[in-house]
């Protein structure tokens, strides 16, 4: 009755509606539906203006002035003002890691008039642009001032943005469905759309995200024409869909994902670098990826911590990360004086994308001579357990595996897994000051070649020290009905530019 | 009757109290932290602590428990930790599909099973009886999700009669509503048909051995008259009991069925909530289920008086 | 199906069964469906015990290069998503299912018997115990199980406990109803007046009456435990994936149902066959031991 | 003999309403083994207006015969294999099921033993009676209702409008039996079969029901087949008597022939086993007092309803009695008068609400579990139901020595004593390792007595210990008790509702009504010169008072 609707099954269900408070991808995706960003990153990883008309840099390179473009309106009809943006940036900068980095250098941020504001920094650099164009992690979405003034640790209660879609709050069912309708007042940019940048033209009336708890069910529903779009097609079910004339299977996020292994540096046996290396040598990417993905079309072994085919690609420490070498592992184990302390591996059982890695890791470690204690639990328990710093015997852990989207691990600043400042670092708490030093240099570097070199060095250190082990890169195909046209490649699934034909 | 209801209501208070305490204890002893879910994958420990504080999860357990009970007594079930939506509202949103599924399952099962059970009792020891009984044992023996998959494969993907998944509320039209419920109902019904048919059969056979059946025959009543005029109502109490028990059991079946068929009901909500440690939601739902259980038992007991005039409360 | 309470309003089981002539027992047991059921169960136990010698490989051995292979001479029932041999997994899975079934049956019967005896005989305990049992019954078993498994992590023991706990109240009710109906039997009162001490009285005169119904109830717990294990696996709260059980083979295989239906169907068929056999056996025992018990499901 | 003439009937007035010739009933053959014969060579004839009593011990085939007539034999268990059953000129065994259904209730009707279970508990009784009319007549609803009400009236039910709407559980046993009779007779059948219709009833009610059947019979000229094992009833109502034993007819004849001059030994034995209502004079006992009950009260509380005071039933109030060594003290009274309550309080199976029970001059009222345990040896109880008094799973020997073992006797000694006790009750010692189901009811009751006696108690409480037994067995057990009393000198508290039994065995009698003792004294005194109206009514109601069974003659017109 409401004209054209796209029904989509997303990778998970939407419950948390505040895109600043969580890094959950589904909430980020929701953010791109109803909010807009000041800057954006295009398909070629170039920074583009989005809500702003443009920006000016002062001669000393320390002050940026941003000017909003015309016609921006909140969903409640109020115009978007510079004040709103200042408040939004403030809130975001408290939550996002890159934002925090930026905030440390920020000396002043203020609205100049209704449509422009300035940001001044203690040092010259373009960090502000990279931060504000950040497409993932916590993306800097703009909200009206009254909402953006909600403390950063409290979830917002009002969902008013200026993005191309409006949320139909009456139809929101936490965990089940969320419905968006076209924002008639939205003024798209003139440029062609490109990833999260460019003109966000909406051609359908409504977009409905539903959640299905069962992969099989979603695929069947797609085949049966009950849904139009499946964000993540389970690899093993691809053949069913591929053989179907009405359905297109396509990898929309060209950067893909990376699966990683993390060891706990605080406790035996992985407080010993040699033993960490032994574990890393034991694992080989191919079998991890085979078990996890299966179909070689969708994965590649990759030594690059910051992504193969991406700006900071490097082959550093390749011999450790890619092939694996069981003899070397055994030798290192002996050198490290492994005393048979069992390795506690956290194994989630309810989340397909991380179910298989621990199983393969366990088998590899056993082959190398480790004693392994697999502990199965649901993902929520993994999430809690991995934060426990106590020894494995008292509820702690030694190994867990997870996945990163490459867009969040694109460079040493975004990649939270390479942070190595001890107790403040991500779970596993590696303490390698050399890495931190290089990262600081990276943040300050302005020359791309210099950055590449730094990234290369960081990668070598990260892997050799056993901070984070990349276990391969993979790509997630989306499947959608051929009734949809204009589905764009993008690291974030977007629903503008899509047209739906009848019938 | 009024007295009876009062008494039962009073008797259910300790039951509910036990439920509340058990549920609370189990949940809070369970590892897993809703704060971590909200914070996401890359959150720092400080952020986590901040969110925990915000949600009151840093309070001592007993404080949390009494806070919960206190609010409960005021009719406040709390809000979902994840979505911030009041639990009552979430329950209201999810009630429809579950209710529809349960009602249709019970109705279908009773409509099929009672005649089947009667038929089996009627032909006791004969082929028909054996077949019904064999079928009913089989009904217990197949996991509901296997039944569900087979039904989907056949009726949805082969015949394309019914949708694979999803729920269409009644306002979307009767036909879509019925279609969306058809397979889940069928899948869930197998076990109840089996259960009720067996009980019907045995209790009718039991009653048919009673003295008053002989009296009825001595009057010159035909077997049909004996069965329907005298046996059935006497067999009703165990049948009603098992239907009541079945409704209580249904909840487990609903959890699985709703997952397979993607029905946005309470069953799925509770599993999601458990996996996400959304305490207020889990607590409220289990209390709700327990309440339904108690309530169904009350109805069943009240129904006894309808079927059996000897039972008075 | 064991997850039901007694069919009578207060669960009274009536007077003690008159001892049946042996021949009735054996004719009931010796019908072909029952003999088939027993044969199947015996075969299963043998398979479970001798799994390592039945042309199996290590059921946990991964081989990601050979995942999701169809049935072939190398893989008699194909391989699963990790390239594990399904035939081996299914055979070893019999162990887990039988352990879960038997364990749940024994545990729930033992605990239920102890609690039920106490509640049925000591009237002052009755009110308290039964309220707690009512409370436990009011919590849907599957949810309790999910919560318990989340609580202490997925392991065979946890799953066993999680399946057993919700069954206990039913056993307690059953035992209690038997005790209530027997405690005023003249022969029990006669024993009282002969000065038989309470615990001897329970052991000698009360407990044996619960044996037959418990045996039957035990078979139903057995059957439903196997099913529940499968459902728990299905919901992601079953035994750890490293352990092969029919439940988690099916749960993992369900994503590939349309590609390799065998992953669900082979263990599914075995599971149904087992449950079916146990149920048939339970029904037969019930009919053989006490026809009056056929009232309970 | 009353030859009733029914016009419009083809059969001659002299032809019997029911004739059975050479009837044989068997259980079905299984696996080539021919079925067991249950009834064989049955011959009988009943004329209009006549009452034929079929007597015989339990299991002799009385019920099977009557069910065969009605065509109600359980289909898979029993079948008539030979003979003819002719009702009003029509052979039942040849008639099709439809025809038999037509005959039931209209031509032949049956009243069953258990009034408690013979009626559908979930239907108002009026409807159940009316159903007969619905099935066999084309009367309009109002007419039917009127006929039913008339019938209820003619079976002397009070307040018939209310009774019509009542459910069975809302009526007393006697009232229910009247309903069943009304149901059987509403179509004025030619033949009424009554299978132990009064066995479950009080003597007073029994008397009324017997009178009622008699009255309706004379009014409609019905032929009645009356099945019973109670010779008192037989003496009261029979025109002719048929004696059965083990599925066969032993003897048949008029009432006086059978009761006064039985031709067969079996019949003689049966008739002479019926205890006399007139007690033997007995010397007053002066032995030591072993049991004294003073002002015993027992209240049963009903489940409390909210906002109401808790209701209670006084099952025993202010009961006092004294039992001496070697004395048999009978407690008699109608059902529900509190007899068992007193017994159970005395044995402390239940706790008295107030009052005092002194055993061997020691107050046991307040003893706890432990204290009572020590006293248990001194007082033993025997229950009514011999089938449920022994643990079916234990060998009888184990049951008998259980008590001794509890009191620290060694296994070997206990066994020796058990053997002696078995001899005392007339069983051989080699049956000790058998199970209870291998014994008959009478044997089981002896075993129970042995179990009690082996403890060498000072007081034996027998609660309806012989009520479930056939007269012949009953006589044996009573004799046994008498012997034991003499040999062991135990004091016996003997509870019964059967005045004949009480008269036979008791030294003293206590009459109870509504939980109170209404009269007590020497047996001869109480039974032959009752002072209370209640006692008098009780004695009046005892059937067959005007027949002296043991001496095969009408009773001397005393009593
Ligand atoms: N349904 C049945 N199946 C097999 N045998 C039966 C069945 N009913 C009765 N009998 C047998 O038939 C015989 C006669 O039984 P019947 O009931 O006629 O005895 P009865 O004289 O009425 O005894 P009672 O005084 O105890 O009522 C018994 O030996 C009994 O075991
Ligand atoms: N457990 C009980 N709870 C409540 N009332 C009871 C209980 N037992 C007996 N009564 C009541 O107490 C009264 C006396 O019962 P009791 O069994 O002593 O009678 P009785 O004389 O032995 O009868 P009968 O001859 O039928 O055995 C009856 O009104 C009975 O309903
Ligand atoms: Mg009989
Ligand atoms: Mg009594």
PDB file of C-alpha atoms and ligand atoms in Angstrom, chain D residues 335-336 338-341 384 463-464 495, ligand 4:
ATOM      1  CA  UNK D 335     -20.856 -47.205  58.663  1.00  0.00           C
ATOM      2  CA  UNK D 336     -19.283 -43.915  59.618  1.00  0.00           C
ATOM      3  CA  UNK D 338     -16.451 -43.932  64.232  1.00  0.00           C
ATOM      4  CA  UNK D 339     -15.466 -47.533  64.865  1.00  0.00           C
ATOM      5  CA  UNK D 340     -12.289 -47.460  62.838  1.00  0.00           C
ATOM      6  CA  UNK D 341     -11.395 -44.084  64.221  1.00  0.00           C
ATOM      7  CA  UNK D 384     -10.375 -55.666  56.997  1.00  0.00           C
ATOM      8  CA  UNK D 463     -10.997 -53.878  62.441  1.00  0.00           C
ATOM      9  CA  UNK D 464     -13.640 -55.682  60.397  1.00  0.00           C
ATOM     10  CA  UNK D 495     -14.800 -54.142  65.327  1.00  0.00           C
TER      11      UNK D 495
HETATM   12 MG1  LIG E   4     -14.192 -48.743  59.473  1.00  0.00          MG
END
